[in-house]
Amino acid sequence: MTVQEVSDDADVWLFVDLESDHADALRANPAVNVAFSRSGSWLSLSGTVEFVTGKKPEGTSGTTEL
C-alpha cells in the first residue's frame, strides 16, 4: 500500500481493494501499525482501520509529503 493523503488532523489515507484478502484481514483485525523511514529517521503510527468509500479526504491538500 501507498499513502495517498495525510489530513490536517493526521488521518492517514490509503487505498486498498475492498474485495482483496488484505481488506478481509483488516476487517477481521482493524488494529494497524504504519511505519515510515527516510535517511536514517523513522516514524511509527498505530491506529484503527476505518473503511470509507466514495468520499474525498477532508482537510487534505491534494499532496502528501512525509
Backbone as a ProteinNet text record, in pm:
[ID]
protein_1_A
[PRIMARY]
MTVQEVSDDADVWLFVDLESDHADALRANPAVNVAFSRSGSWLSLSGTVEFVTGKKPEGTSGTTEL
[TERTIARY]
83.3	0	87.8	30	98.8	10.5	69.6	-5.1	-54.8	-183.7	-243	-257.2	-291.6	-313.3	-286.5	-252.3	-246.4	-325.6	-431.7	-518.8	-454.5	-513.9	-467.2	-479.6	-570.7	-589.3	-500.6	-407.3	-312.4	-377.6	-493.8	-550.5	-469.6	-431.2	-354.1	-449.8	-458.7	-549.2	-471.2	-516.2	-455.3	-564.4	-527.5	-622.8	-598.6	-707.3	-698.9	-819	-799.6	-908.9	-1001.6	-1126.3	-1220.1	-1255.9	-1225.8	-1253.9	-1131.6	-1023.8	-898	-887.4	-797.2	-766.8	-712.6	-638.4	-581.3	-693.8	-796.2	-909.2	-983.1	-997.9	-1062.4	-985.1	-852.5	-768.9	-782.8	-793.1	-810.6	-947.2	-1048.7	-1181.6	-1180.4	-1107.9	-1100.9	-1020.9	-918.9	-834.3	-797.8	-879.5	-857.6	-747.7	-682.3	-570.2	-449.2	-389.7	-279.9	-162.7	-49.1	70.5	127.6	159	218.6	353.5	456.2	590.6	647.1	717.6	782.9	929.4	1015.2	1157.1	1215.5	1314.1	1385.3	1517.8	1624.2	1756.4	1791.8	1770.2	1808.1	1707.4	1598.4	1492.3	1371.2	1288.2	1168.3	1054.6	934.4	812.6	720.9	665.8	575	443.2	332.5	199.6	112.9	32.2	-63.3	-203.1	-299.8	-436.5	-533.4	-650.3	-757	-804.2	-824	-870.9	-1018.3	-1052.5	-1191.6	-1204	-1291.3	-1312.6	-1409.7	-1368.8	-1451.3	-1455.5	-1574.5	-1586.9	-1660.6	-1626.1	-1696	-1682.7	-1570.4	-1553.4	-1410.8	-1393.5	-1261.7	-1219.7	-1096.8	-1049.9	-1061.5	-1127.8	-1140.8	-1010.5	-979.7	-860.8	-731.7	-739.6	-618.2	-587.9	-462.9	-419.6	-409.3	-421.8	-404.5	-263.4	-172	-35.9	3.9	97.7	142.5	294.6	348.3	492.5	520.8	597.4	630.6	775.6
-117.4	0	123.7	229.4	357.1	463.4	550	659.8	750.4	781.6	869.9	1012.3	1026.3	1158.1	1151.2	1264.6	1281	1407.8	1395.2	1510	1603.4	1719.8	1816.3	1760.7	1664.9	1600.3	1478.2	1456.7	1344.8	1210.5	1211	1085.7	1044	919.1	867.3	791.5	831.8	770.5	679.5	555.5	455.5	395.7	348	278.2	128.9	52.6	-93	-146.2	-254.7	-320.6	-384.2	-339	-386.7	-533.2	-591.2	-732.7	-821.4	-764.8	-838.6	-912.2	-1009.1	-1078.7	-981.4	-881.9	-780.7	-704.8	-664	-593.8	-684.9	-812.2	-907.3	-919	-922.8	-932.5	-807	-690.1	-565	-558	-613	-617.5	-708.3	-819.1	-914.8	-859.8	-778.2	-720.9	-578	-478.7	-341.9	-263.2	-323.5	-255.8	-264	-148.9	-144.9	-62.5	-83.4	-4.4	29	156	201.9	262.9	223.6	275.5	341.5	451.5	525.7	542.1	541.1	568.2	648.7	731	811.2	856.4	833.1	883.1	861.4	741	708.5	750.1	813.7	851.3	762.6	746.7	665.1	719.7	681.7	719.8	598.7	564.7	451.9	501.1	471.4	512.8	391.2	394.2	285.6	345.9	265.7	316.1	206.7	249	158	188.1	83.3	97.1	134.9	226.3	257.5	261.6	180.9	179.9	291.7	376.1	486.9	477.6	481.5	474.7	597.6	638.8	747.3	881.9	906.3	1031.6	1079.9	1208.2	1268.5	1302.3	1270.7	1303.7	1454.1	1489.9	1630.3	1678.2	1806.3	1863.1	1821.4	1772.9	1735	1837.1	1848.4	1947.7	1892.7	1761.4	1701.1	1649.5	1684.2	1633.2	1581.5	1489	1430.2	1435.3	1489.2	1488.7	1436.4	1329	1267.2	1284.5
0	0	0	-53.6	-59.2	3.3	82	141.9	29.9	32.2	-67.6	-15.5	108.7	169.7	319.3	376.5	521.2	551.4	630.5	657.3	758.9	771.8	871.6	1013.3	1032	1162.4	1180.3	1086.3	1087.7	1058.3	991.5	941.4	819.6	813.2	700	609.7	483.1	386.2	293.6	283.7	196.3	109.1	-9.8	-94.7	-84.9	-78.3	-76.2	-153.6	-226.3	-298.1	-195.3	-189.4	-87.2	-103.1	-217.9	-243.3	-219.1	-170.1	-155.8	-22.4	-17.7	107.8	211.5	165	255.1	326.8	252.8	313.6	411.4	374.9	466.3	596.9	587.7	707.3	793.7	729.2	804.2	871.3	806.9	869	992.4	982.8	1093.2	1210.4	1181.7	1286.7	1245.6	1280.3	1233.3	1305.6	1404.4	1470.3	1377.4	1345.4	1248.4	1299.2	1235.7	1257.6	1121.3	1098.6	973.7	1008.8	935.7	962.8	838.1	858.4	750.7	788	687.5	714.2	600.2	635.7	536.5	596.9	527.5	564.3	710.6	761.2	897.2	1003.3	964.1	1057.7	1032.9	1135.4	1116.9	1200.6	1160.6	1230.1	1229.9	1343.3	1355.1	1413.5	1344.8	1387.6	1412.7	1515.5	1538.1	1541	1498.5	1495.9	1459	1413.9	1377.9	1236.6	1159.7	1021.5	1019.4	931.1	901.5	750	694.3	550	513.7	418.3	371.3	219.5	162.3	16.7	-34.7	-155.8	-222.3	-155.3	-88.2	-15	-31.7	-61	-65.5	76.6	112.7	246.7	275.4	384	422.3	485.4	465	526.7	460	334.9	263.7	157	125.3	28.6	-112.3	-127.8	-259.3	-280	-190.5	-197.7	-61.7	-62	63.4	67.8	173.4	191.1	330.7	335	462.9	493.4
[MASK]
++++++++++++++++++++++++++++++++++++++++++++++++++++++++++++++++++

